[in-house]
mmCIF file of C-alpha atoms in Angstrom:
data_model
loop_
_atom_site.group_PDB
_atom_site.id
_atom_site.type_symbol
_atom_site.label_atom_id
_atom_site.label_comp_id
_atom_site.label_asym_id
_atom_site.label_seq_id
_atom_site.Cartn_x
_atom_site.Cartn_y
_atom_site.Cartn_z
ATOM 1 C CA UNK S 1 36.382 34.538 34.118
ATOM 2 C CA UNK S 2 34.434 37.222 36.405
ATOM 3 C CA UNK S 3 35.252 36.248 40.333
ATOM 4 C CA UNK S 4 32.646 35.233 42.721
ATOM 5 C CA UNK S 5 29.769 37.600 42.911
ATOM 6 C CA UNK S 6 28.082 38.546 45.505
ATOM 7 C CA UNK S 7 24.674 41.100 45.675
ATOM 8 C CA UNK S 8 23.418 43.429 47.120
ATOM 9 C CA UNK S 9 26.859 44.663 48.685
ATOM 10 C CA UNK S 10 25.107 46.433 51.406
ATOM 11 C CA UNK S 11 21.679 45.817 53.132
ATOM 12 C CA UNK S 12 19.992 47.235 55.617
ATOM 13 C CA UNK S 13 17.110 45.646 57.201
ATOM 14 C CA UNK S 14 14.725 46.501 60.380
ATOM 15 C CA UNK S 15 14.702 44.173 63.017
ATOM 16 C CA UNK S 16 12.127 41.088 62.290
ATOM 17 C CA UNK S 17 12.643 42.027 58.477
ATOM 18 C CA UNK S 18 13.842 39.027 56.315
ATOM 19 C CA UNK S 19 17.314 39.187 54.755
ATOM 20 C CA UNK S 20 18.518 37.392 51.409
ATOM 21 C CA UNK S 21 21.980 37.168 50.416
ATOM 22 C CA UNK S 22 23.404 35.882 47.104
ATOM 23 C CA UNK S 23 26.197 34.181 45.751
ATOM 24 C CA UNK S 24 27.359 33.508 42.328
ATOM 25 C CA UNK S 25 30.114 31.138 42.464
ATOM 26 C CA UNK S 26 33.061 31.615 39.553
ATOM 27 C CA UNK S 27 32.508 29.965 36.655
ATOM 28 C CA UNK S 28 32.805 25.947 36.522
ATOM 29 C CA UNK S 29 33.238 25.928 40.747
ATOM 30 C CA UNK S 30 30.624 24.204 42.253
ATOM 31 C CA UNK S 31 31.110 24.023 46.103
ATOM 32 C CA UNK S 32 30.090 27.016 47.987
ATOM 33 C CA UNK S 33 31.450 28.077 51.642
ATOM 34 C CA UNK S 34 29.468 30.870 53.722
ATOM 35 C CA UNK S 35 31.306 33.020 56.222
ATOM 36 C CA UNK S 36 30.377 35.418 58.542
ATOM 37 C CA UNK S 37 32.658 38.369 59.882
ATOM 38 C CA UNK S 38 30.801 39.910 62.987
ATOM 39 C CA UNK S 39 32.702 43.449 64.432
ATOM 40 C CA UNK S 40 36.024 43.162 66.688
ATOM 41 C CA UNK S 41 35.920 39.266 65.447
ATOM 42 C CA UNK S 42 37.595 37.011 63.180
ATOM 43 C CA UNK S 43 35.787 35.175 60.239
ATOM 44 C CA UNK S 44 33.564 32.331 60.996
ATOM 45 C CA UNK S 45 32.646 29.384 58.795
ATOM 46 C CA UNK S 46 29.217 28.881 58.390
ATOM 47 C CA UNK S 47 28.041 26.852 56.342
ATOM 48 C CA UNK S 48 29.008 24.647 53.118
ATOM 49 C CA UNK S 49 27.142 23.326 50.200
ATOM 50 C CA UNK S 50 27.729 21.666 46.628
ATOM 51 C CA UNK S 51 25.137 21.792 44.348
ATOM 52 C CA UNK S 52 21.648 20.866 46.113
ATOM 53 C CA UNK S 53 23.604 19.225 48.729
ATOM 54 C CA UNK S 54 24.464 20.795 52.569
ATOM 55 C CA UNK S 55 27.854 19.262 53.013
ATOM 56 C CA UNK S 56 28.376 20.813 56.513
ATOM 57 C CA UNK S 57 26.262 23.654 58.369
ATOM 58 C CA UNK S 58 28.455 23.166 61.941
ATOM 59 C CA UNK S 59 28.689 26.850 61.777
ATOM 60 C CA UNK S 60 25.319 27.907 61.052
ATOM 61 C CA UNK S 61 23.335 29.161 63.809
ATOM 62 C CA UNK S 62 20.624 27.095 64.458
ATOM 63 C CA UNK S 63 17.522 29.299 64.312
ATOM 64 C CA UNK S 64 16.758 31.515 61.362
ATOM 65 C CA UNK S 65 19.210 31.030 59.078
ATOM 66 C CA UNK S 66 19.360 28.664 56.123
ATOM 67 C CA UNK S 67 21.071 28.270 53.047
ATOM 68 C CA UNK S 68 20.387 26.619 49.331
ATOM 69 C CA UNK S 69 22.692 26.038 46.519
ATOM 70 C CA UNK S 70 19.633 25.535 43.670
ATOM 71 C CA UNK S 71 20.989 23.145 40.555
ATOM 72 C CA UNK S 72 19.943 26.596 38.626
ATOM 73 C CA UNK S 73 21.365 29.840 40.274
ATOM 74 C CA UNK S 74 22.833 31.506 42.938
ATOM 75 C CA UNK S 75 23.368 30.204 46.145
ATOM 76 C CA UNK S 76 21.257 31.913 48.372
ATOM 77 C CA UNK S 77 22.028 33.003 52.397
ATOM 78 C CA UNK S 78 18.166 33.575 54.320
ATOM 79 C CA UNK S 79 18.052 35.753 57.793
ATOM 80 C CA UNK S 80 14.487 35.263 59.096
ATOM 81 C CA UNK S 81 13.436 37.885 61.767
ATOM 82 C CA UNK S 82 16.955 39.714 61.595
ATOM 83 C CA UNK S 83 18.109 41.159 65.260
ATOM 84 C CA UNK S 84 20.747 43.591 66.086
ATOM 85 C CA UNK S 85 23.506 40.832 66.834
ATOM 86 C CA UNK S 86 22.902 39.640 62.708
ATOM 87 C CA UNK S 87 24.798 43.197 61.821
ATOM 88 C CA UNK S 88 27.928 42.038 60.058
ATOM 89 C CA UNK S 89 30.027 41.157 57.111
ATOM 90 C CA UNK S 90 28.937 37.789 55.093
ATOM 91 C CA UNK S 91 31.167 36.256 52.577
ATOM 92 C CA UNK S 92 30.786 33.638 50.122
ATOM 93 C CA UNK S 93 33.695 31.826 49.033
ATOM 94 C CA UNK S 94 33.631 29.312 45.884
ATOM 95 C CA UNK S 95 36.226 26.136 44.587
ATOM 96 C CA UNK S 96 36.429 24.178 41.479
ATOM 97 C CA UNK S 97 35.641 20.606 41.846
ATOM 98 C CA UNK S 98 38.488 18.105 43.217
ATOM 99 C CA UNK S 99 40.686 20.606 43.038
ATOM 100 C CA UNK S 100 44.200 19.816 44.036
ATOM 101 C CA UNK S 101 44.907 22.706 45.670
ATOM 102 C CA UNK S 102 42.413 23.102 47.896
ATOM 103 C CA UNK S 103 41.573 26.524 47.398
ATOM 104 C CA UNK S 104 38.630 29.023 48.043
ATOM 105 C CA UNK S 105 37.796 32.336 45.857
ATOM 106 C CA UNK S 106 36.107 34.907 48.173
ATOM 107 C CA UNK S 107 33.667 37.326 46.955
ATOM 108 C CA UNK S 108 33.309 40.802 48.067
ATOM 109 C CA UNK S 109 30.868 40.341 51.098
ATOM 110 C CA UNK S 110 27.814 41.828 51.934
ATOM 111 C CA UNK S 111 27.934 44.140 54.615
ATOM 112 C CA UNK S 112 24.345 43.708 56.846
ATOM 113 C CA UNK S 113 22.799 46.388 59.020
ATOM 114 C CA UNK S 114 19.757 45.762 61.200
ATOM 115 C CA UNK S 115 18.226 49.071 62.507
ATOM 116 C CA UNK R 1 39.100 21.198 65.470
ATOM 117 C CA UNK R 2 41.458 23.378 64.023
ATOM 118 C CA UNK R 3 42.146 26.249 65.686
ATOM 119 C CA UNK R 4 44.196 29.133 64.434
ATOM 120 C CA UNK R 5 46.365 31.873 66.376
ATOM 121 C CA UNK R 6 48.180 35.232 64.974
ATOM 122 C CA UNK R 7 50.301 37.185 66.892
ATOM 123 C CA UNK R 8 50.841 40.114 67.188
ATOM 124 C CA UNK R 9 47.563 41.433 66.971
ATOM 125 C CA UNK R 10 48.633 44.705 65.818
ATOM 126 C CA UNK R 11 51.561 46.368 64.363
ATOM 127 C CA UNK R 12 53.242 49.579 64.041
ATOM 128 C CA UNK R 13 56.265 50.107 61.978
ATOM 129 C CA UNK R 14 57.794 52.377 60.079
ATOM 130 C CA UNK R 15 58.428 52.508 56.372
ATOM 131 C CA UNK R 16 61.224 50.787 54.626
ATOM 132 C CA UNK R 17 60.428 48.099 57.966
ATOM 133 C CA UNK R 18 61.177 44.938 57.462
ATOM 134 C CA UNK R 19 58.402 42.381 59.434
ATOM 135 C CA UNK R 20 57.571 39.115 60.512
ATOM 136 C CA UNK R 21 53.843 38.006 60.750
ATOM 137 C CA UNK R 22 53.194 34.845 63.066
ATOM 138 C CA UNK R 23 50.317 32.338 62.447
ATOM 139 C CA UNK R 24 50.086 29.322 64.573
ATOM 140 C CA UNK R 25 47.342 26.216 64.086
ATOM 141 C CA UNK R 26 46.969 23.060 66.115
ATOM 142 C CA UNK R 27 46.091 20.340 63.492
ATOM 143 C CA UNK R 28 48.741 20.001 61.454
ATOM 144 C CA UNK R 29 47.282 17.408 58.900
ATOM 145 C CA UNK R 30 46.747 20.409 56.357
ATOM 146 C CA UNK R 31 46.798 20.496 52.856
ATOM 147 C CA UNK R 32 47.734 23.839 52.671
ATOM 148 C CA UNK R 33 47.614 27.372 54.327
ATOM 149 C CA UNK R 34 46.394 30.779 53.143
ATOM 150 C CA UNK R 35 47.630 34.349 54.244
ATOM 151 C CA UNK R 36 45.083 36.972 52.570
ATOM 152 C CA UNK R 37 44.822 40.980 53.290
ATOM 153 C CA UNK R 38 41.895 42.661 54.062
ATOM 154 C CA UNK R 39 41.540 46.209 53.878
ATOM 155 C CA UNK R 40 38.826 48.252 56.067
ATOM 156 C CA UNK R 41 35.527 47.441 54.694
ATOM 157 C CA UNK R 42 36.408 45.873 52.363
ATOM 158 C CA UNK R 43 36.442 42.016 51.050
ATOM 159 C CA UNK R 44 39.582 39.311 51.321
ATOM 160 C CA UNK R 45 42.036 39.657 48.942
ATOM 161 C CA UNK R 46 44.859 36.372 48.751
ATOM 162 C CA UNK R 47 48.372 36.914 48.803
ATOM 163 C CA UNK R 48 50.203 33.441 49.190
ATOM 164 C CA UNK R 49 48.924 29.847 48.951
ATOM 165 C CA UNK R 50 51.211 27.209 50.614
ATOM 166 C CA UNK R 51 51.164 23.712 49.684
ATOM 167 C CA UNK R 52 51.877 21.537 52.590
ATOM 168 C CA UNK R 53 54.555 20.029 50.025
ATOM 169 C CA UNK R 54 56.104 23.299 50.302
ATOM 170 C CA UNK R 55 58.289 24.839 53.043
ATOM 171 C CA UNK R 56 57.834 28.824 51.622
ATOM 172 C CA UNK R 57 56.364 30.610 48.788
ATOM 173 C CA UNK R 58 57.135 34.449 47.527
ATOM 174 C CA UNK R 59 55.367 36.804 45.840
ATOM 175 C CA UNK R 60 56.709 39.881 45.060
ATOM 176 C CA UNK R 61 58.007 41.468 48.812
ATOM 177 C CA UNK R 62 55.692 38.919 50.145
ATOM 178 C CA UNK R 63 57.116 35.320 51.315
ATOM 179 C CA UNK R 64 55.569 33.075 53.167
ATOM 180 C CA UNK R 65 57.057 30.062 55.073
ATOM 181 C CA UNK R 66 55.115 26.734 56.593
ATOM 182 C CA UNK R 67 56.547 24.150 58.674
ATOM 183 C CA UNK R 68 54.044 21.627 59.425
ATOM 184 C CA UNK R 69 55.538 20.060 62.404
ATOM 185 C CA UNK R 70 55.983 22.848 64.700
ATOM 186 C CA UNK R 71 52.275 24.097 63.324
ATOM 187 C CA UNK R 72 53.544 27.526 62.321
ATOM 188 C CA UNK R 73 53.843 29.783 59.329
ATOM 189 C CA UNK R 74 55.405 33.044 59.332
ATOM 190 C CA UNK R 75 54.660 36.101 56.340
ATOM 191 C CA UNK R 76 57.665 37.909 55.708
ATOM 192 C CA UNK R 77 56.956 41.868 54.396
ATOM 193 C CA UNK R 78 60.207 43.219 52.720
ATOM 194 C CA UNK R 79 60.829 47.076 52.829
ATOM 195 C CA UNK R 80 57.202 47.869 53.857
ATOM 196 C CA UNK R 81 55.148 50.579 52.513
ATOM 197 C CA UNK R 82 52.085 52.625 53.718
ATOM 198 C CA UNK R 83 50.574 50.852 51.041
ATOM 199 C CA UNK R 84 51.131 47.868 52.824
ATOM 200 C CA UNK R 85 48.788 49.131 56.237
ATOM 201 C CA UNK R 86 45.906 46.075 56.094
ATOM 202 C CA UNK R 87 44.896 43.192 58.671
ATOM 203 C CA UNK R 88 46.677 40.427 57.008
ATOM 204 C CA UNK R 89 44.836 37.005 58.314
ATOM 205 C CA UNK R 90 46.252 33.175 57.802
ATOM 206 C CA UNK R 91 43.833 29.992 57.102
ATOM 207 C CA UNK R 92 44.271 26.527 57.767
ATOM 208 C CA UNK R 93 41.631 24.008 56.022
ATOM 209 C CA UNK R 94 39.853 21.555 58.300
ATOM 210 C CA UNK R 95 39.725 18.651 56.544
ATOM 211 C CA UNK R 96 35.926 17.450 56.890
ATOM 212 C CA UNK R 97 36.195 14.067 55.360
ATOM 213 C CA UNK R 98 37.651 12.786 51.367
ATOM 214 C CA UNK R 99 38.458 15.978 49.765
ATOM 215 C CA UNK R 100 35.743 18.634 51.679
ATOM 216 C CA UNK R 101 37.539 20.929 54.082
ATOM 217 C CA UNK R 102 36.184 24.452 55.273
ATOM 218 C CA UNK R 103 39.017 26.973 56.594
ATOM 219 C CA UNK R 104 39.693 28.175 59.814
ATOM 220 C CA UNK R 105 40.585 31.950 60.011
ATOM 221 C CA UNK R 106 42.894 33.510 62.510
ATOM 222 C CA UNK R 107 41.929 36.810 64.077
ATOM 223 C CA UNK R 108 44.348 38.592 61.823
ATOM 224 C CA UNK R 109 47.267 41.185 62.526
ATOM 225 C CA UNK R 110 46.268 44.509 62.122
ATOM 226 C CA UNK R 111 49.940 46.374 60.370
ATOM 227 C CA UNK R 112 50.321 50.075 60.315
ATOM 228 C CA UNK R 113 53.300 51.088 57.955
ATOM 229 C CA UNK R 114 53.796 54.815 58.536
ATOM 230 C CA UNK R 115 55.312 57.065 56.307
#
């Protein structure tokens, strides 16, 4: 069972370019949890989706940024008009269903420059 | 709203150390709590899961103790190793409602083990 994927690992983008992160959850998991790790500070949640559904986006900031968890694909993380203060690491985390446990599979991030 | 402390902030021992990591959290209605490593540039990697059933879990060198009512959980590092040089970082889940949570990240310890 491959881990959660996430692509492209690194992107670099010019300010008031669009950027587009995905996520592949693990096999069979189903809910979907965006962080962000901005420099000198501590992971943030963003947001958090299920399948076609936005189960909480309290961490999302409200301009520019969206996310989608498609019934068919990856779960996708859109930057419009990236600034400087967008440069940072974003991680996806996945979990199974109603899972007992309660807990989340992180991918390896994607690490975001704006130039 | 959960918030979630670690102290120290950094760390410098040296190796064959034995340490104490400190992780504090102020709602202590958790299901669990999470210590992971994270090494420079790089993604999250999990070390220790506690159940809030549970009072410590080991893995390894690695143990890992929760008590619930003080809202504290230490990770214990037997005979440390340069190996070992990371920012380890706890998580508590808040619980958003039925079984959807998102976790709350501390701002990690950052441990030097020198050789």
């Amino acid at each position: 069972n491959a881990g959660v994927m996430q692509n492209p690992r690194h992107l670099v983008r010019r300010r008031g370019q669009e950027a587009r992160l995905r996520c592949s959850p693990m096999k069979g998991h189903s809910h979907v949890y965006w962080y962000r790790q901005l420099p000198e500070e501590g992971l943030k949640f963003m947001v958090y989706l299920q399948k076609e559904n936005i189960i909480d986006e309290s961490g999302m900031p409200k301009e520019r940024f969206s996310a989608e968890f498609p019934k068919e694909g990856p779960s996708i993380l859109r930057i419009q008009q990236v600034v400087r203060g967008d440069s940072a690491a974003y991680f996806c985390a996945s979990s199974p269903p109603r899972d007992g446990t309660i807990k989340q599979y992180f991918g390896p991030g994607t690490r975001l420059t704006v130039t | 709203k959960q918030e979630v402390t670690q102290i120290p902030a950094a760390l410098s021992v040296p190796e064959g150390e034995n340490l104490v990591l400190n992780c504090s959290f102020t709602d202590s209605a958790i299901y669990n709590l999470q210590w992971f490593r994270q090494d420079p540039g790089k993604g999250l990697t999990s070390l220790l899961l506690i159940q809030s059933s549970q009072r410590e879990q080991t893995s390894g060198r690695l143990n890992a103790s929760l008590d619930k009512s003080s809202g504290r959980s230490t990770l214990y590092i037997a005979a440390s190793q340069p190996g070992d040089s990371a920012t380890y970082l706890c998580a508590a889940p808040f619980i958003l409602g039925g079984s959807n949570y998102k976790l709350t990240f501390g701002k990690g310890t950052l441990l030097t083990v020198n050789p």
